[in-house]
PDB file of C-alpha atoms in Angstrom:
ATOM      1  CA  UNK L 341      23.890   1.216  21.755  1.00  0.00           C
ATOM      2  CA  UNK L 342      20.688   2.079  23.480  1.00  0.00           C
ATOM      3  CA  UNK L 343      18.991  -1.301  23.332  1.00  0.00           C
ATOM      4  CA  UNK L 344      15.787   0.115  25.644  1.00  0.00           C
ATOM      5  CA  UNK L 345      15.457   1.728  22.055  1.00  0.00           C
ATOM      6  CA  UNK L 346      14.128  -1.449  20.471  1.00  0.00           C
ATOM      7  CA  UNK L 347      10.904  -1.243  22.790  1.00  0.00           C
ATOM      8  CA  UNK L 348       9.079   1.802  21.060  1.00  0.00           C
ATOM      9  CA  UNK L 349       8.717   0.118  17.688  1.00  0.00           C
ATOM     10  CA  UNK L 350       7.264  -2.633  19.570  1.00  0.00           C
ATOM     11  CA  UNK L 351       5.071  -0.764  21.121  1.00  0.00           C
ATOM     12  CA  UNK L 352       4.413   1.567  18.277  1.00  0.00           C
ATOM     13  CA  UNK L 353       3.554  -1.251  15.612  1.00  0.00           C
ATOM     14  CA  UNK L 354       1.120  -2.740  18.757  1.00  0.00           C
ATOM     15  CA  UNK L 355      -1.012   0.415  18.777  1.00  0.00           C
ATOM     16  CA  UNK L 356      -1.203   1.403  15.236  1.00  0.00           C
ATOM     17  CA  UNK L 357      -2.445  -2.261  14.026  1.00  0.00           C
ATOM     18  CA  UNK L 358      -4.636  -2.632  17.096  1.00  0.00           C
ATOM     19  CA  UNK L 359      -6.032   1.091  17.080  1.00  0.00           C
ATOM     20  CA  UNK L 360      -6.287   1.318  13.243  1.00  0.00           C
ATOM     21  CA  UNK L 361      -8.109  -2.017  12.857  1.00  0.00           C
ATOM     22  CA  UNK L 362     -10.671  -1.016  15.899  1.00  0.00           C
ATOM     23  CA  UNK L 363     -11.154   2.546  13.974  1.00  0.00           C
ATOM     24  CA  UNK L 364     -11.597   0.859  10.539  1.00  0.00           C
ATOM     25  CA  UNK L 365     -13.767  -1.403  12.072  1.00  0.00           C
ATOM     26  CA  UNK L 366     -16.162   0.619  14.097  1.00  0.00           C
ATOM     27  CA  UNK L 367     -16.544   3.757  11.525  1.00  0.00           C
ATOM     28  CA  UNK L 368     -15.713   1.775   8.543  1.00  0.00           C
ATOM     29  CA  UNK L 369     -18.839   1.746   5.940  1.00  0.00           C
ATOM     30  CA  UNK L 370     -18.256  -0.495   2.945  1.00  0.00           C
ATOM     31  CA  UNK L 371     -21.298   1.403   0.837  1.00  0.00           C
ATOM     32  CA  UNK L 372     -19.003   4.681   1.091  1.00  0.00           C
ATOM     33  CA  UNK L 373     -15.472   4.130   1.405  1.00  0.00           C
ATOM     34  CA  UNK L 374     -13.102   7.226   2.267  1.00  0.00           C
ATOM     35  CA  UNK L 375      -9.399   6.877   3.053  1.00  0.00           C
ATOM     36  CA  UNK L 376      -8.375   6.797   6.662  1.00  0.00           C
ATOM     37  CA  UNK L 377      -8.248  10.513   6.923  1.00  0.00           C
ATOM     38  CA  UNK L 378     -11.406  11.233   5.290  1.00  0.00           C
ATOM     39  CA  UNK L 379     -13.015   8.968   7.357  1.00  0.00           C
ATOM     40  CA  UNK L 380     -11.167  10.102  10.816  1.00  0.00           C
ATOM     41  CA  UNK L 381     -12.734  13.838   9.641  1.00  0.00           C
ATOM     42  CA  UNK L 382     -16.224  13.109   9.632  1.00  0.00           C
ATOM     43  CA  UNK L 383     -16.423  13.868  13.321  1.00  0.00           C
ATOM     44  CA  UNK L 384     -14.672  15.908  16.199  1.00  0.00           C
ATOM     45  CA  UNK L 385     -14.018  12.696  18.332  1.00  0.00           C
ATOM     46  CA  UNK L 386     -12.597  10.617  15.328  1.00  0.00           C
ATOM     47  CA  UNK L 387     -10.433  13.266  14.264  1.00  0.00           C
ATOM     48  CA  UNK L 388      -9.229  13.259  18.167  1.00  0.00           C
ATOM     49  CA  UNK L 389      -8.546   9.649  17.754  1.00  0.00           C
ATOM     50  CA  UNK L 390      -6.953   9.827  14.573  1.00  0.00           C
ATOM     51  CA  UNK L 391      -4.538  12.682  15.752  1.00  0.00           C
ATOM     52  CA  UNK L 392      -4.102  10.261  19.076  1.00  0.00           C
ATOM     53  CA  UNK L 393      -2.527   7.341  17.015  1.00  0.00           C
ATOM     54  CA  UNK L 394      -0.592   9.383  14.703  1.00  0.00           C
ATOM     55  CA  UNK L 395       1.120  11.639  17.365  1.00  0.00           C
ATOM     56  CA  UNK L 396       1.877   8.476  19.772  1.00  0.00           C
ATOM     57  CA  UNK L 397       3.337   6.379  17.187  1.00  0.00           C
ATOM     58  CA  UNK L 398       5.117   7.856  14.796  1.00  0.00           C
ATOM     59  CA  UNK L 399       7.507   9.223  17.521  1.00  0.00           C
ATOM     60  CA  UNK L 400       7.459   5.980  18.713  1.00  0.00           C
ATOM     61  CA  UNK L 401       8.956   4.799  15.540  1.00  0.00           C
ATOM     62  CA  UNK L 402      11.439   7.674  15.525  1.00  0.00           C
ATOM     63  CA  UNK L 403      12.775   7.183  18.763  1.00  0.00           C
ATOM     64  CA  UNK L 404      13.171   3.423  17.787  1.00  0.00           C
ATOM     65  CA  UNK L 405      14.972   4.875  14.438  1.00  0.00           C
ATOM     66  CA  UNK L 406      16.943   7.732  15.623  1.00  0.00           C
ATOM     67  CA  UNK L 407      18.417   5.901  18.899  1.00  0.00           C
ATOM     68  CA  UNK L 408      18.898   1.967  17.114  1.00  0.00           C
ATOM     69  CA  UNK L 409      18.307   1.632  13.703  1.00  0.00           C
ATOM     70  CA  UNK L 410      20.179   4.744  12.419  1.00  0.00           C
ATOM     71  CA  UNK L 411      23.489   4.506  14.333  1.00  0.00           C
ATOM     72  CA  UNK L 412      23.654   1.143  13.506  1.00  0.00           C
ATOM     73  CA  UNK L 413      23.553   1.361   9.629  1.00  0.00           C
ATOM     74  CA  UNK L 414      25.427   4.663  10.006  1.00  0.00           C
ATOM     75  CA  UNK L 415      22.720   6.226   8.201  1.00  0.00           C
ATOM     76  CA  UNK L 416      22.168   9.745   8.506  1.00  0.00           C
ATOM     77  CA  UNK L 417      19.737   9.810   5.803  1.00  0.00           C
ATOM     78  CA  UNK L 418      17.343   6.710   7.330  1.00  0.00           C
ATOM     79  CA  UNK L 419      17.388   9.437  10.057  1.00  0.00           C
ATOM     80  CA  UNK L 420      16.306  11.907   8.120  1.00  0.00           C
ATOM     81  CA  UNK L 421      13.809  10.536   6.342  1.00  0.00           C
ATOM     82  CA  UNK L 422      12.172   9.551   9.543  1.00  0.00           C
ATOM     83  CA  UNK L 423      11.923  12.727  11.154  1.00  0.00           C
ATOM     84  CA  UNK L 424      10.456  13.966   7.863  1.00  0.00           C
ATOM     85  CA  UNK L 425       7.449  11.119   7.978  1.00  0.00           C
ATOM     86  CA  UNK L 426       7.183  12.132  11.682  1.00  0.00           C
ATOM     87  CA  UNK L 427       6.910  15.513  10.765  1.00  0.00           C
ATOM     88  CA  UNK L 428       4.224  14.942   7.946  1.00  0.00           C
ATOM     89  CA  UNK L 429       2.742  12.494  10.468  1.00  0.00           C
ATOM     90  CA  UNK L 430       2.017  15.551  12.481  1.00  0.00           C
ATOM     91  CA  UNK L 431       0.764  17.702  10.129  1.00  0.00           C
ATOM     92  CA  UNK L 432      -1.968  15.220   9.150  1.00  0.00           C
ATOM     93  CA  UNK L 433      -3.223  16.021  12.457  1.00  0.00           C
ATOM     94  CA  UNK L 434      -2.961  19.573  12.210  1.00  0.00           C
ATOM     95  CA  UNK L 435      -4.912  19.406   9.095  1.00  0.00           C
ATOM     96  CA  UNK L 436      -7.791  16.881   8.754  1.00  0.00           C
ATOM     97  CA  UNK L 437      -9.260  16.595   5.162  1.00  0.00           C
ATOM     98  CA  UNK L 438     -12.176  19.118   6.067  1.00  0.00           C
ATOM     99  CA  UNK L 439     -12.198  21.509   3.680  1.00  0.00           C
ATOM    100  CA  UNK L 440     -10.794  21.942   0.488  1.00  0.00           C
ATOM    101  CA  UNK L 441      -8.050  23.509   1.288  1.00  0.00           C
ATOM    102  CA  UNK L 442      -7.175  21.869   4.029  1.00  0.00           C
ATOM    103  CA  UNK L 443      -7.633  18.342   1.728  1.00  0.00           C
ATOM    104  CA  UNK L 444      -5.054  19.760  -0.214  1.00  0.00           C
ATOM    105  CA  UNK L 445      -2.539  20.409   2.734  1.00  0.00           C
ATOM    106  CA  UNK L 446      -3.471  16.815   4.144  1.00  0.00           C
ATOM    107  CA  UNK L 447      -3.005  15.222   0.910  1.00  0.00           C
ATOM    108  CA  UNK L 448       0.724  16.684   0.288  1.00  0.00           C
ATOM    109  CA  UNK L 449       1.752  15.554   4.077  1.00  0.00           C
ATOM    110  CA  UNK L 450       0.193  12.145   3.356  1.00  0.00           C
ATOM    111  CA  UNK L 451       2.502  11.347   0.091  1.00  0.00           C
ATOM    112  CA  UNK L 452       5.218  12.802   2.009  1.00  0.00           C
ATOM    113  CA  UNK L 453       4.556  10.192   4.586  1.00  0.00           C
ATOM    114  CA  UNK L 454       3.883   7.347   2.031  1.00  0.00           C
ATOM    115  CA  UNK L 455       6.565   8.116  -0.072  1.00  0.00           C
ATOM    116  CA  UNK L 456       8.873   8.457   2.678  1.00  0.00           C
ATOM    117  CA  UNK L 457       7.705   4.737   4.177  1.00  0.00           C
ATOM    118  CA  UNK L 458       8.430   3.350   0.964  1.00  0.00           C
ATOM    119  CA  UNK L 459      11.933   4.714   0.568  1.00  0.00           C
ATOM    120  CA  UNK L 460      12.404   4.107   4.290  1.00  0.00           C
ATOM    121  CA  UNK L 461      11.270   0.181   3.548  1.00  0.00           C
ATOM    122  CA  UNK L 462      14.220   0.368   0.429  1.00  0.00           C
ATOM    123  CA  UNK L 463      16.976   1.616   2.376  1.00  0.00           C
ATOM    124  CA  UNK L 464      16.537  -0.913   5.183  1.00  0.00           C
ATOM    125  CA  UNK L 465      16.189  -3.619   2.639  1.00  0.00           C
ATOM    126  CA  UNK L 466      19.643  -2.591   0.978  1.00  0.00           C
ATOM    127  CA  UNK L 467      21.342  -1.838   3.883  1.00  0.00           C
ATOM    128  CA  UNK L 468      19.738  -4.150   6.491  1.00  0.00           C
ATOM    129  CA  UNK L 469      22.810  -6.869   6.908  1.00  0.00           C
ATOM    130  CA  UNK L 470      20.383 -10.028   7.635  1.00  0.00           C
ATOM    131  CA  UNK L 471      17.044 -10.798   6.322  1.00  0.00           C
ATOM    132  CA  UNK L 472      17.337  -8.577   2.750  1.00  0.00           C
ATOM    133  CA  UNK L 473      14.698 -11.037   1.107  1.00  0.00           C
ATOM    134  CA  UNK L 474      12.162 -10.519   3.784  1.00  0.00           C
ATOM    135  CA  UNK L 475      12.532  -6.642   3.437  1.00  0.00           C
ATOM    136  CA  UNK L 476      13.060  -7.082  -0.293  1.00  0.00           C
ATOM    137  CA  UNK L 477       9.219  -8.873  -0.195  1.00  0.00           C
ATOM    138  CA  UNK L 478       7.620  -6.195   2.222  1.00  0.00           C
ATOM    139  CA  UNK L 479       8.621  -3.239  -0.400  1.00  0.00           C
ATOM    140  CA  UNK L 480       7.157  -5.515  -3.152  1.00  0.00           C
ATOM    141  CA  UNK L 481       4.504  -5.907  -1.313  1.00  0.00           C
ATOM    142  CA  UNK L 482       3.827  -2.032  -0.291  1.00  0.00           C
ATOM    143  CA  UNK L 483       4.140  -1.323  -3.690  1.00  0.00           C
ATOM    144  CA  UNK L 484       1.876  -3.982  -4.653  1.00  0.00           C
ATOM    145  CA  UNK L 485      -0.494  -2.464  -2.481  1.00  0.00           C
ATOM    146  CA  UNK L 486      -0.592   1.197  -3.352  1.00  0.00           C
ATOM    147  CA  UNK L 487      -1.302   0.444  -7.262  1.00  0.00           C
ATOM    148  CA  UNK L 488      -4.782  -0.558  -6.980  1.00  0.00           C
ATOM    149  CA  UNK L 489      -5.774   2.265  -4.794  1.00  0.00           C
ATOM    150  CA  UNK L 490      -6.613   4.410  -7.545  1.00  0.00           C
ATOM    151  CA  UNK L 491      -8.460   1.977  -9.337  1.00  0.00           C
ATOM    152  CA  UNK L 492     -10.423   0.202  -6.469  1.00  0.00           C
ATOM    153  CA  UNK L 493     -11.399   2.830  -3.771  1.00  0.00           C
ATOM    154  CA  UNK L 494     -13.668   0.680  -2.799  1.00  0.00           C
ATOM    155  CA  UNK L 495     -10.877  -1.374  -1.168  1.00  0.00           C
ATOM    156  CA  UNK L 496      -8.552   1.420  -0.685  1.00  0.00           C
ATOM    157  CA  UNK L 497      -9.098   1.858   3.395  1.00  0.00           C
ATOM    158  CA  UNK L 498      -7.618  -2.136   3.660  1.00  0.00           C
ATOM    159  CA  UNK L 499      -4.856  -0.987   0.962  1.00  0.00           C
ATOM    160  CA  UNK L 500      -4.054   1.743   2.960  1.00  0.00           C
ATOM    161  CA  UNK L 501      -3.973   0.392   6.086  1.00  0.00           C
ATOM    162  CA  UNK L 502      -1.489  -2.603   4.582  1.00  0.00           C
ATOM    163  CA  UNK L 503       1.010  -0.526   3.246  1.00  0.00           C
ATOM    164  CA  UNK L 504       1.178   1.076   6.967  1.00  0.00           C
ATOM    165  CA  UNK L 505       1.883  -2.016   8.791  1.00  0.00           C
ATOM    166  CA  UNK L 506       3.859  -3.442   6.485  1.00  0.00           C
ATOM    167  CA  UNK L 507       6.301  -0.089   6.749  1.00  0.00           C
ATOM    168  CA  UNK L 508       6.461  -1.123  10.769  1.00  0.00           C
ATOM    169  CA  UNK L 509       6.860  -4.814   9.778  1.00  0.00           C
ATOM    170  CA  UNK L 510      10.120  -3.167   8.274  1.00  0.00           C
ATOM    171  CA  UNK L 511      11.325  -1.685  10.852  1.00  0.00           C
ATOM    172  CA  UNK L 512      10.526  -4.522  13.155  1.00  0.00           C
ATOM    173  CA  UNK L 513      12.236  -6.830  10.620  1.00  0.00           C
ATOM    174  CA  UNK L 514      15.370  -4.199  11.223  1.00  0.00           C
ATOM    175  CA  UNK L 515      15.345  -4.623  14.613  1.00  0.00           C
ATOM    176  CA  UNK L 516      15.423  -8.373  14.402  1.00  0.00           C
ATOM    177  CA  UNK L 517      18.403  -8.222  12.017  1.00  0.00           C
ATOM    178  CA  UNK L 518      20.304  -6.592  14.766  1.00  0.00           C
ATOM    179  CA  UNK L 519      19.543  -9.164  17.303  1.00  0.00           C
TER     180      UNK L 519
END
């Protein structure tokens, strides 16, 4: 097993919470809240930013996925399902929320994505041989998370930005298992 594999997950999870908490907290504006996207569009350098951090870490993740995680569940589908989110990942940088039709695009890749962390969380959890609860409680608590974003948008960048680092708290919690 390629146990260097480990390391991009690390480094992956490191990045996104550090780089998405800076953004969030520099451009954030709490008297007009906007989803991540929406508010990585407003401007040429955000969206730069905000296609830096997707396209460094989701193939971080992948690599971490593809080369560790994967082979040993003997999941081809885990697999899968992560080059999918990567994919979608990517293609929320090719199209920012600018226009309308490109808010459309964006919005399909981003429930791909979201959809595809969540089922990503559930497979680990019921397939993961140690530490089921923990990954039992971080799909609860994604789920948890992405009900009230249609109800409170004021909230919903935090929401959003949960349910993201609690999918890499799954795979870290994967890793762990393994160890």
């Amino acid at each position: 097993m390629n146990s260097w594999a480990i390391y991009p997950a690390f480094i992956g999870t490191v990045l996104s919470v550090l780089g998405w908490s800076y953004f969030v907290a520099r451009h954030h504006n709490v008297h007009q809240p906007v989803t991540l996207s929406e508010l990585a569009a407003r401007r040429h350098d955000t969206i730069k930013y905000f296609r830096t951090i997707l396209w460094i870490c989701g193939p971080l993740f992948l690599i971490t996925i593809l080369l560790y995680i994967a082979p040993l569940l003997h999941s081809t589908w885990l697999a899968v399902l992560w080059v999918m989110i990567v994919f979608a990942e990517i293609c929320l940088g090719i199209f920012p929320p600018v226009s309308k039709q490109s808010r459309v695009i964006h919005n399909i890749f981003a429930y791909i994505m979201a959809v595809g962390m969540l089922l990503s969380a559930v497979m680990m959890a019921l397939i993961v041989p140690r530490y089921n609860v923990l990954l039992v409680i971080t799909v609860v608590i994604m789920i948890l998370f992405s009900l009230p974003t249609k109800y409170n948008l004021t909230n919903y960048i935090y929401y959003e930005l949960g349910y993201i680092f609690l999918s890499h708290i799954s795979i870290i919690i994967s890793i762990v298992s393994f160890v």
